mmCIF file of C-alpha atoms in Angstrom:
data_model
loop_
_atom_site.group_PDB
_atom_site.id
_atom_site.type_symbol
_atom_site.label_atom_id
_atom_site.label_comp_id
_atom_site.label_asym_id
_atom_site.label_seq_id
_atom_site.Cartn_x
_atom_site.Cartn_y
_atom_site.Cartn_z
ATOM 1 C CA UNK A 1041 55.205 94.873 145.655
ATOM 2 C CA UNK A 1042 52.131 96.782 146.825
ATOM 3 C CA UNK A 1043 50.200 99.108 144.469
ATOM 4 C CA UNK A 1044 52.145 102.380 144.296
ATOM 5 C CA UNK A 1045 55.413 100.549 144.910
ATOM 6 C CA UNK A 1046 58.187 102.553 146.562
ATOM 7 C CA UNK A 1047 56.432 105.858 145.759
ATOM 8 C CA UNK A 1048 53.399 105.275 147.958
ATOM 9 C CA UNK A 1049 51.061 106.995 145.517
ATOM 10 C CA UNK A 1050 50.991 106.530 141.770
ATOM 11 C CA UNK A 1051 47.759 107.881 140.289
ATOM 12 C CA UNK A 1052 46.557 108.013 136.704
ATOM 13 C CA UNK A 1053 44.607 111.067 135.518
ATOM 14 C CA UNK A 1054 42.585 110.537 132.343
ATOM 15 C CA UNK A 1055 41.806 113.722 130.389
ATOM 16 C CA UNK A 1056 39.158 114.464 127.786
ATOM 17 C CA UNK A 1057 36.937 111.419 128.183
ATOM 18 C CA UNK A 1058 33.931 111.492 125.826
ATOM 19 C CA UNK A 1059 31.286 109.090 127.166
ATOM 20 C CA UNK A 1060 29.749 108.448 123.750
ATOM 21 C CA UNK A 1061 32.945 107.048 122.246
ATOM 22 C CA UNK A 1062 35.619 106.478 124.909
ATOM 23 C CA UNK A 1063 33.823 104.238 127.410
ATOM 24 C CA UNK A 1064 35.746 101.092 126.620
ATOM 25 C CA UNK A 1065 39.147 102.680 126.004
ATOM 26 C CA UNK A 1066 38.896 104.677 129.248
ATOM 27 C CA UNK A 1067 37.907 101.521 131.138
ATOM 28 C CA UNK A 1068 40.991 99.820 129.688
ATOM 29 C CA UNK A 1069 43.136 102.761 130.838
ATOM 30 C CA UNK A 1070 41.778 102.377 134.378
ATOM 31 C CA UNK A 1071 42.240 98.591 134.464
ATOM 32 C CA UNK A 1072 45.777 98.900 133.118
ATOM 33 C CA UNK A 1073 46.493 101.475 135.832
ATOM 34 C CA UNK A 1074 45.406 98.933 138.446
ATOM 35 C CA UNK A 1075 47.086 95.872 136.895
ATOM 36 C CA UNK A 1076 50.433 97.609 136.341
ATOM 37 C CA UNK A 1077 50.810 99.014 139.819
ATOM 38 C CA UNK A 1078 49.039 102.366 140.176
ATOM 39 C CA UNK A 1079 46.816 102.792 143.199
ATOM 40 C CA UNK A 1080 44.233 105.174 141.860
ATOM 41 C CA UNK A 1081 42.401 106.356 138.758
ATOM 42 C CA UNK A 1082 41.002 109.856 138.303
ATOM 43 C CA UNK A 1083 38.590 110.756 135.504
ATOM 44 C CA UNK A 1084 38.645 114.427 134.537
ATOM 45 C CA UNK A 1085 35.464 116.333 133.741
ATOM 46 C CA UNK A 1086 32.533 113.976 133.476
ATOM 47 C CA UNK A 1087 31.513 111.269 135.906
ATOM 48 C CA UNK A 1088 30.863 108.358 133.565
ATOM 49 C CA UNK A 1089 29.087 105.883 135.819
ATOM 50 C CA UNK A 1090 29.566 103.053 133.316
ATOM 51 C CA UNK A 1091 33.347 103.364 133.565
ATOM 52 C CA UNK A 1092 33.410 103.930 137.325
ATOM 53 C CA UNK A 1093 31.163 100.937 137.993
ATOM 54 C CA UNK A 1094 33.154 98.605 135.712
ATOM 55 C CA UNK A 1095 36.364 99.444 137.518
ATOM 56 C CA UNK A 1096 34.815 99.137 140.981
ATOM 57 C CA UNK A 1097 33.432 95.720 140.047
ATOM 58 C CA UNK A 1098 36.919 94.545 139.082
ATOM 59 C CA UNK A 1099 38.342 95.824 142.378
ATOM 60 C CA UNK A 1100 35.583 94.048 144.333
ATOM 61 C CA UNK A 1101 36.294 90.727 142.598
ATOM 62 C CA UNK A 1102 40.058 90.859 142.136
ATOM 63 C CA UNK A 1103 41.259 93.043 144.999
ATOM 64 C CA UNK A 1104 42.940 96.351 145.655
ATOM 65 C CA UNK A 1105 43.599 98.819 147.092
ATOM 66 C CA UNK A 1106 42.604 100.890 144.065
ATOM 67 C CA UNK A 1107 40.607 104.109 144.246
ATOM 68 C CA UNK A 1108 38.432 105.681 141.551
ATOM 69 C CA UNK A 1109 37.470 109.354 141.415
ATOM 70 C CA UNK A 1110 35.634 111.278 138.721
ATOM 71 C CA UNK A 1111 34.367 114.701 137.764
ATOM 72 C CA UNK A 1112 37.497 116.561 138.887
ATOM 73 C CA UNK A 1113 39.112 119.566 137.209
ATOM 74 C CA UNK A 1114 42.278 118.312 135.508
ATOM 75 C CA UNK A 1115 44.132 121.601 135.856
ATOM 76 C CA UNK A 1116 43.307 121.955 139.526
ATOM 77 C CA UNK A 1117 44.253 118.321 140.173
ATOM 78 C CA UNK A 1118 47.661 118.743 138.531
ATOM 79 C CA UNK A 1119 48.367 121.966 140.444
ATOM 80 C CA UNK A 1120 47.321 120.378 143.748
ATOM 81 C CA UNK A 1121 49.490 117.365 143.052
ATOM 82 C CA UNK A 1122 52.544 119.515 142.484
ATOM 83 C CA UNK A 1123 51.844 121.751 145.463
ATOM 84 C CA UNK A 1124 51.669 118.597 147.574
ATOM 85 C CA UNK A 1125 55.215 117.697 146.509
ATOM 86 C CA UNK A 1126 54.297 115.122 143.871
ATOM 87 C CA UNK A 1127 55.588 115.018 140.322
ATOM 88 C CA UNK A 1128 53.615 114.894 137.086
ATOM 89 C CA UNK A 1129 54.393 112.643 134.118
ATOM 90 C CA UNK A 1130 52.452 113.413 130.944
ATOM 91 C CA UNK A 1131 52.385 110.620 128.361
ATOM 92 C CA UNK A 1132 52.443 111.967 124.798
ATOM 93 C CA UNK A 1133 53.885 110.713 121.528
ATOM 94 C CA UNK A 1134 55.731 114.039 121.280
ATOM 95 C CA UNK A 1135 57.738 113.657 124.500
ATOM 96 C CA UNK A 1136 61.109 112.255 125.487
ATOM 97 C CA UNK A 1137 61.695 108.529 125.032
ATOM 98 C CA UNK A 1138 60.495 106.398 127.928
ATOM 99 C CA UNK A 1139 63.586 104.203 127.966
ATOM 100 C CA UNK A 1140 65.789 107.258 128.399
ATOM 101 C CA UNK A 1141 63.822 108.954 131.198
ATOM 102 C CA UNK A 1142 62.046 106.166 133.076
ATOM 103 C CA UNK A 1143 65.178 105.316 135.100
ATOM 104 C CA UNK A 1144 65.471 108.966 136.183
ATOM 105 C CA UNK A 1145 61.785 109.173 137.106
ATOM 106 C CA UNK A 1146 62.008 105.836 138.918
ATOM 107 C CA UNK A 1147 64.971 107.049 140.955
ATOM 108 C CA UNK A 1148 63.010 109.998 142.347
ATOM 109 C CA UNK A 1149 61.051 109.016 145.467
ATOM 110 C CA UNK A 1150 58.235 111.533 144.848
ATOM 111 C CA UNK A 1151 54.561 110.558 144.465
ATOM 112 C CA UNK A 1152 53.678 110.326 140.793
ATOM 113 C CA UNK A 1153 50.682 111.473 138.779
ATOM 114 C CA UNK A 1154 50.595 109.994 135.277
ATOM 115 C CA UNK A 1155 48.493 112.078 132.884
ATOM 116 C CA UNK A 1156 46.918 110.304 129.908
ATOM 117 C CA UNK A 1157 45.062 112.313 127.289
ATOM 118 C CA UNK A 1158 42.472 111.463 124.679
ATOM 119 C CA UNK A 1159 42.646 113.022 121.199
ATOM 120 C CA UNK A 1160 43.728 116.596 121.987
ATOM 121 C CA UNK A 1161 45.578 117.754 125.102
ATOM 122 C CA UNK A 1162 45.814 121.410 126.153
ATOM 123 C CA UNK A 1163 49.210 123.115 126.204
ATOM 124 C CA UNK A 1164 48.844 123.567 129.963
ATOM 125 C CA UNK A 1165 49.711 119.914 130.572
ATOM 126 C CA UNK A 1166 52.849 120.001 128.427
ATOM 127 C CA UNK A 1167 53.993 123.011 130.419
ATOM 128 C CA UNK A 1168 53.019 121.914 133.920
ATOM 129 C CA UNK A 1169 54.323 118.352 133.605
ATOM 130 C CA UNK A 1170 57.687 117.568 135.149
ATOM 131 C CA UNK A 1171 58.128 115.068 132.339
ATOM 132 C CA UNK A 1172 56.588 114.722 128.891
ATOM 133 C CA UNK A 1173 57.269 111.089 128.065
ATOM 134 C CA UNK A 1174 56.732 109.262 124.787
ATOM 135 C CA UNK A 1175 56.337 105.531 124.369
ATOM 136 C CA UNK A 1176 57.597 105.391 120.824
ATOM 137 C CA UNK A 1177 57.069 108.175 118.313
ATOM 138 C CA UNK A 1178 54.384 106.402 116.313
ATOM 139 C CA UNK A 1179 50.645 106.831 116.799
ATOM 140 C CA UNK A 1180 49.195 103.908 118.758
ATOM 141 C CA UNK A 1181 47.222 103.839 122.002
ATOM 142 C CA UNK A 1182 47.130 105.541 125.382
ATOM 143 C CA UNK A 1183 46.313 102.135 126.874
ATOM 144 C CA UNK A 1184 49.568 100.661 125.558
ATOM 145 C CA UNK A 1185 51.555 103.779 126.441
ATOM 146 C CA UNK A 1186 50.381 103.634 130.054
ATOM 147 C CA UNK A 1187 51.170 99.915 130.364
ATOM 148 C CA UNK A 1188 54.670 100.378 128.968
ATOM 149 C CA UNK A 1189 55.403 103.407 131.119
ATOM 150 C CA UNK A 1190 54.297 101.684 134.342
ATOM 151 C CA UNK A 1191 56.223 98.571 133.318
ATOM 152 C CA UNK A 1192 59.406 100.634 132.996
ATOM 153 C CA UNK A 1193 58.699 102.643 136.159
ATOM 154 C CA UNK A 1194 58.245 99.496 138.242
ATOM 155 C CA UNK A 1195 60.884 97.521 136.292
ATOM 156 C CA UNK A 1196 58.446 94.700 135.582
ATOM 157 C CA UNK A 1197 57.706 94.168 139.281
ATOM 158 C CA UNK A 1198 53.950 94.760 138.759
ATOM 159 C CA UNK A 1199 53.625 91.065 138.056
ATOM 160 C CA UNK A 1200 54.315 90.357 141.730
ATOM 161 C CA UNK A 1201 51.694 92.722 143.142
ATOM 162 C CA UNK A 1202 49.917 91.320 146.126
ATOM 163 C CA UNK A 1203 46.277 92.466 145.966
ATOM 164 C CA UNK A 1204 44.265 92.403 149.144
ATOM 165 C CA UNK A 1205 40.540 91.761 149.269
ATOM 166 C CA UNK A 1206 38.678 90.396 146.271
ATOM 167 C CA UNK A 1207 37.898 86.727 145.941
ATOM 168 C CA UNK A 1208 39.296 85.590 142.578
ATOM 169 C CA UNK A 1209 42.771 84.602 141.500
ATOM 170 C CA UNK A 1210 44.059 83.132 138.204
ATOM 171 C CA UNK A 1211 46.590 80.308 138.306
ATOM 172 C CA UNK A 1212 48.936 80.026 135.327
ATOM 173 C CA UNK A 1213 48.071 77.292 132.885
ATOM 174 C CA UNK A 1214 49.539 76.013 129.633
ATOM 175 C CA UNK A 1215 46.276 75.244 127.920
ATOM 176 C CA UNK A 1216 43.199 75.936 130.014
ATOM 177 C CA UNK A 1217 41.601 78.360 132.441
ATOM 178 C CA UNK A 1218 42.234 77.962 136.147
ATOM 179 C CA UNK A 1219 40.520 80.441 138.419
ATOM 180 C CA UNK A 1220 40.582 79.934 142.172
ATOM 181 C CA UNK A 1221 38.596 81.438 145.000
ATOM 182 C CA UNK A 1222 40.906 83.135 147.462
ATOM 183 C CA UNK A 1223 41.277 82.283 151.135
ATOM 184 C CA UNK B 505 64.951 96.769 113.070
ATOM 185 C CA UNK B 506 62.386 96.250 110.316
ATOM 186 C CA UNK B 507 58.777 95.291 111.093
ATOM 187 C CA UNK B 508 58.740 91.549 111.801
ATOM 188 C CA UNK B 509 62.294 91.703 113.129
ATOM 189 C CA UNK B 510 64.329 88.504 112.854
ATOM 190 C CA UNK B 511 61.182 86.414 112.265
ATOM 191 C CA UNK B 512 60.261 87.973 108.932
ATOM 192 C CA UNK B 513 56.550 87.747 109.652
ATOM 193 C CA UNK B 514 54.818 88.650 112.887
ATOM 194 C CA UNK B 515 51.067 89.015 112.380
ATOM 195 C CA UNK B 516 48.317 89.855 114.838
ATOM 196 C CA UNK B 517 44.949 88.113 114.508
ATOM 197 C CA UNK B 518 42.069 89.850 116.291
ATOM 198 C CA UNK B 519 39.136 87.580 117.181
ATOM 199 C CA UNK B 520 35.530 88.379 118.000
ATOM 200 C CA UNK B 521 35.369 92.007 116.920
ATOM 201 C CA UNK B 522 31.903 93.533 117.440
ATOM 202 C CA UNK B 523 31.620 96.655 115.257
ATOM 203 C CA UNK B 524 29.036 98.314 117.498
ATOM 204 C CA UNK B 525 31.292 98.371 120.560
ATOM 205 C CA UNK B 526 34.879 97.402 119.685
ATOM 206 C CA UNK B 527 35.746 99.869 116.908
ATOM 207 C CA UNK B 528 38.149 101.954 118.942
ATOM 208 C CA UNK B 529 39.713 99.139 120.975
ATOM 209 C CA UNK B 530 40.284 97.060 117.825
ATOM 210 C CA UNK B 531 41.840 100.073 116.094
ATOM 211 C CA UNK B 532 44.166 100.448 119.088
ATOM 212 C CA UNK B 533 45.083 96.749 118.812
ATOM 213 C CA UNK B 534 45.996 97.237 115.147
ATOM 214 C CA UNK B 535 48.019 100.415 115.761
ATOM 215 C CA UNK B 536 49.870 98.780 118.645
ATOM 216 C CA UNK B 537 50.652 95.837 116.360
ATOM 217 C CA UNK B 538 52.237 98.256 113.887
ATOM 218 C CA UNK B 539 54.045 100.460 116.430
ATOM 219 C CA UNK B 540 55.537 97.535 118.364
ATOM 220 C CA UNK B 541 56.951 95.683 115.391
ATOM 221 C CA UNK B 542 54.352 93.406 113.794
ATOM 222 C CA UNK B 543 54.006 93.613 110.039
ATOM 223 C CA UNK B 544 50.374 92.763 109.603
ATOM 224 C CA UNK B 545 46.941 92.883 111.210
ATOM 225 C CA UNK B 546 44.150 90.407 110.474
ATOM 226 C CA UNK B 547 40.558 90.994 111.554
ATOM 227 C CA UNK B 548 38.527 87.809 111.962
ATOM 228 C CA UNK B 549 34.924 87.574 110.821
ATOM 229 C CA UNK B 550 33.606 90.981 109.871
ATOM 230 C CA UNK B 551 35.223 93.537 107.608
ATOM 231 C CA UNK B 552 34.822 96.706 109.652
ATOM 232 C CA UNK B 553 35.685 99.405 107.136
ATOM 233 C CA UNK B 554 36.004 102.033 109.874
ATOM 234 C CA UNK B 555 38.834 100.096 111.517
ATOM 235 C CA UNK B 556 40.516 99.101 108.247
ATOM 236 C CA UNK B 557 40.457 102.665 106.910
ATOM 237 C CA UNK B 558 41.810 104.175 110.156
ATOM 238 C CA UNK B 559 44.766 101.816 110.110
ATOM 239 C CA UNK B 560 45.456 102.330 106.403
ATOM 240 C CA UNK B 561 45.430 106.101 106.926
ATOM 241 C CA UNK B 562 48.073 105.762 109.647
ATOM 242 C CA UNK B 563 50.232 103.596 107.374
ATOM 243 C CA UNK B 564 49.911 106.133 104.530
ATOM 244 C CA UNK B 565 51.002 109.011 106.774
ATOM 245 C CA UNK B 566 53.549 107.317 109.049
ATOM 246 C CA UNK B 567 54.933 104.498 106.911
ATOM 247 C CA UNK B 568 55.100 100.733 106.791
ATOM 248 C CA UNK B 569 55.243 98.070 105.588
ATOM 249 C CA UNK B 570 52.085 97.016 107.424
ATOM 250 C CA UNK B 571 49.295 94.983 105.880
ATOM 251 C CA UNK B 572 45.640 94.849 106.916
ATOM 252 C CA UNK B 573 43.270 91.998 106.098
ATOM 253 C CA UNK B 574 39.722 91.398 107.258
ATOM 254 C CA UNK B 575 36.809 89.009 107.028
ATOM 255 C CA UNK B 576 38.922 85.860 107.398
ATOM 256 C CA UNK B 577 38.003 82.680 109.271
ATOM 257 C CA UNK B 578 40.065 82.655 112.464
ATOM 258 C CA UNK B 579 40.221 78.870 112.681
ATOM 259 C CA UNK B 580 41.285 78.459 109.078
ATOM 260 C CA UNK B 581 43.876 81.218 109.446
ATOM 261 C CA UNK B 582 45.438 79.573 112.508
ATOM 262 C CA UNK B 583 45.538 76.158 110.825
ATOM 263 C CA UNK B 584 47.079 77.625 107.655
ATOM 264 C CA UNK B 585 49.663 79.464 109.704
ATOM 265 C CA UNK B 586 50.746 76.291 111.464
ATOM 266 C CA UNK B 587 50.743 74.227 108.267
ATOM 267 C CA UNK B 588 53.024 76.865 106.764
ATOM 268 C CA UNK B 589 55.544 76.269 109.557
ATOM 269 C CA UNK B 590 54.654 79.290 111.675
ATOM 270 C CA UNK B 591 53.894 79.262 115.372
ATOM 271 C CA UNK B 592 50.850 80.614 117.178
ATOM 272 C CA UNK B 593 50.920 82.650 120.392
ATOM 273 C CA UNK B 594 47.549 83.197 122.059
ATOM 274 C CA UNK B 595 47.412 86.037 124.584
ATOM 275 C CA UNK B 596 45.102 85.245 127.500
ATOM 276 C CA UNK B 597 45.082 86.147 131.176
ATOM 277 C CA UNK B 598 44.921 82.407 131.900
ATOM 278 C CA UNK B 599 48.201 81.497 130.182
ATOM 279 C CA UNK B 600 51.834 81.166 131.195
ATOM 280 C CA UNK B 601 53.650 84.301 132.335
ATOM 281 C CA UNK B 602 55.110 86.367 129.515
ATOM 282 C CA UNK B 603 58.396 86.994 131.291
ATOM 283 C CA UNK B 604 58.956 83.259 131.645
ATOM 284 C CA UNK B 605 58.148 82.244 128.060
ATOM 285 C CA UNK B 606 58.946 85.276 125.899
ATOM 286 C CA UNK B 607 62.676 84.437 125.830
ATOM 287 C CA UNK B 608 61.863 80.913 124.599
ATOM 288 C CA UNK B 609 59.463 82.202 121.942
ATOM 289 C CA UNK B 610 61.978 84.864 120.908
ATOM 290 C CA UNK B 611 64.699 82.248 120.492
ATOM 291 C CA UNK B 612 62.651 80.294 117.952
ATOM 292 C CA UNK B 613 63.152 81.639 114.423
ATOM 293 C CA UNK B 614 59.644 80.682 113.237
ATOM 294 C CA UNK B 615 57.114 83.184 111.862
ATOM 295 C CA UNK B 616 54.715 84.215 114.589
ATOM 296 C CA UNK B 617 50.968 84.726 114.692
ATOM 297 C CA UNK B 618 49.792 86.519 117.831
ATOM 298 C CA UNK B 619 46.116 85.858 118.581
ATOM 299 C CA UNK B 620 44.214 88.490 120.563
ATOM 300 C CA UNK B 621 40.641 87.815 121.634
ATOM 301 C CA UNK B 622 37.762 90.006 122.690
ATOM 302 C CA UNK B 623 35.470 88.971 125.565
ATOM 303 C CA UNK B 624 35.144 85.206 124.984
ATOM 304 C CA UNK B 625 37.594 82.995 123.098
ATOM 305 C CA UNK B 626 36.725 79.491 121.864
ATOM 306 C CA UNK B 627 38.566 76.501 123.309
ATOM 307 C CA UNK B 628 39.967 75.789 119.844
ATOM 308 C CA UNK B 629 42.498 78.615 120.205
ATOM 309 C CA UNK B 630 43.739 77.444 123.599
ATOM 310 C CA UNK B 631 44.301 74.016 122.092
ATOM 311 C CA UNK B 632 45.797 74.985 118.737
ATOM 312 C CA UNK B 633 48.151 77.646 120.098
ATOM 313 C CA UNK B 634 51.790 76.701 120.548
ATOM 314 C CA UNK B 635 51.791 79.090 123.490
ATOM 315 C CA UNK B 636 49.068 80.488 125.724
ATOM 316 C CA UNK B 637 50.731 83.542 127.214
ATOM 317 C CA UNK B 638 49.481 85.812 129.979
ATOM 318 C CA UNK B 639 50.584 89.376 130.603
ATOM 319 C CA UNK B 640 49.819 89.390 134.285
ATOM 320 C CA UNK B 641 46.964 87.428 135.838
ATOM 321 C CA UNK B 642 44.722 90.422 136.432
ATOM 322 C CA UNK B 643 41.958 91.598 134.093
ATOM 323 C CA UNK B 644 43.110 94.600 132.054
ATOM 324 C CA UNK B 645 43.276 95.109 128.293
ATOM 325 C CA UNK B 646 44.164 93.209 125.140
ATOM 326 C CA UNK B 647 45.766 96.426 123.873
ATOM 327 C CA UNK B 648 48.186 96.499 126.804
ATOM 328 C CA UNK B 649 48.778 92.748 126.660
ATOM 329 C CA UNK B 650 49.766 92.940 122.985
ATOM 330 C CA UNK B 651 52.111 95.883 123.573
ATOM 331 C CA UNK B 652 53.852 94.137 126.459
ATOM 332 C CA UNK B 653 54.167 90.842 124.612
ATOM 333 C CA UNK B 654 55.685 92.470 121.505
ATOM 334 C CA UNK B 655 57.957 94.543 123.725
ATOM 335 C CA UNK B 656 59.313 91.371 125.339
ATOM 336 C CA UNK B 657 59.495 89.483 122.025
ATOM 337 C CA UNK B 658 61.548 92.240 120.401
ATOM 338 C CA UNK B 659 63.399 93.104 123.635
ATOM 339 C CA UNK B 660 62.433 96.772 123.368
ATOM 340 C CA UNK B 661 63.952 97.114 119.882
ATOM 341 C CA UNK B 662 60.615 98.269 118.396
ATOM 342 C CA UNK B 663 61.619 101.793 119.288
ATOM 343 C CA UNK B 664 64.264 101.667 116.561
ATOM 344 C CA UNK B 665 61.975 100.512 113.753
ATOM 345 C CA UNK B 666 62.745 102.162 110.476
ATOM 346 C CA UNK B 667 59.433 102.730 108.661
ATOM 347 C CA UNK B 668 59.537 103.258 104.934
ATOM 348 C CA UNK B 669 57.068 105.427 103.041
ATOM 349 C CA UNK B 670 54.772 107.819 104.859
ATOM 350 C CA UNK B 671 55.601 111.480 105.208
ATOM 351 C CA UNK B 672 55.470 112.300 108.927
ATOM 352 C CA UNK B 673 57.964 111.818 111.707
ATOM 353 C CA UNK B 674 57.923 112.983 115.358
ATOM 354 C CA UNK B 675 61.095 114.409 116.873
ATOM 355 C CA UNK B 676 61.495 114.011 120.641
ATOM 356 C CA UNK B 677 60.796 117.127 122.637
ATOM 357 C CA UNK B 678 60.825 118.035 126.320
ATOM 358 C CA UNK B 679 57.852 120.349 126.255
ATOM 359 C CA UNK B 680 56.301 120.806 122.827
ATOM 360 C CA UNK B 681 55.261 119.023 119.651
ATOM 361 C CA UNK B 682 57.759 118.642 116.848
ATOM 362 C CA UNK B 683 56.533 116.896 113.738
ATOM 363 C CA UNK B 684 58.675 116.859 110.604
ATOM 364 C CA UNK B 685 57.941 116.015 107.006
ATOM 365 C CA UNK B 686 60.177 113.204 105.849
ATOM 366 C CA UNK B 687 62.668 113.388 102.975
#
């Protein structure tokens, strides 16, 4: 598959990033978005150059397409997305179980915005989302929740994504590290 | 299912934790271990009280059983595990694809130690592991890799784990937050 799969656009919007403590977790969210089939990452509020640069470096080395935006208003982005005909999936431990709703979400051809919060998410997002989806009802990690949701959305097909550009590729190996230069 | 599922013991060993930068990511690794069906978390090297306390607080509120150890020697722990008849699964982007080997690993009844590295992992672990398993061949996150591996190992059954103790439980909800006190 190509990033975005049959939906064309699958973007991940990260809310509430605090540069002093979330740098690494937010970078993981962005890299998971890319590796599991999204085609863009949007950072609400701040423009944390550390995060943006880390992700762009990965895209340059390992390929894309994968876009990174930052400093947007989360509310405005969600409204725009819906006005443009896309649907909004908010990941929260309080939502409806992913294994029950992912097949329904996957069956809809609309562009998808996946919203991933940090500690505290405003009520607005629960109300504006087409789907509030939980990956388990235990506290764990937005990084894991995003990976699992995209895995279910794309039915595991993310492993066959064909990235274009970049110059590195890993070859499977039982006991070592095999990295090849592309092309 | 109960934590550990049919294997009795599934532990997660986190290598190379650096307290100044990995606190939150390592905490996510530990919480993912618990939420996706492992029954213990082991932190190699340092004893980062911030991480240990965060995880213990979650266990006290949301239930267990889930054990936390720290300050162990990773090499000794892996050797002990194998001498005790358990098997060792090392998660690395250079390994063999999870969807190809997870069914084989799941079919073996042996106790399982899942090894999760930080930036750089010593050759020792590639050589001592029974399995070097990759969750995709793109750079992303050890948090996501662990979640996906445990999901495949337990075939999605982690969502039915019955935690004992603790006093909080989330009820699924389409648009709000519903948290109940247990019992």
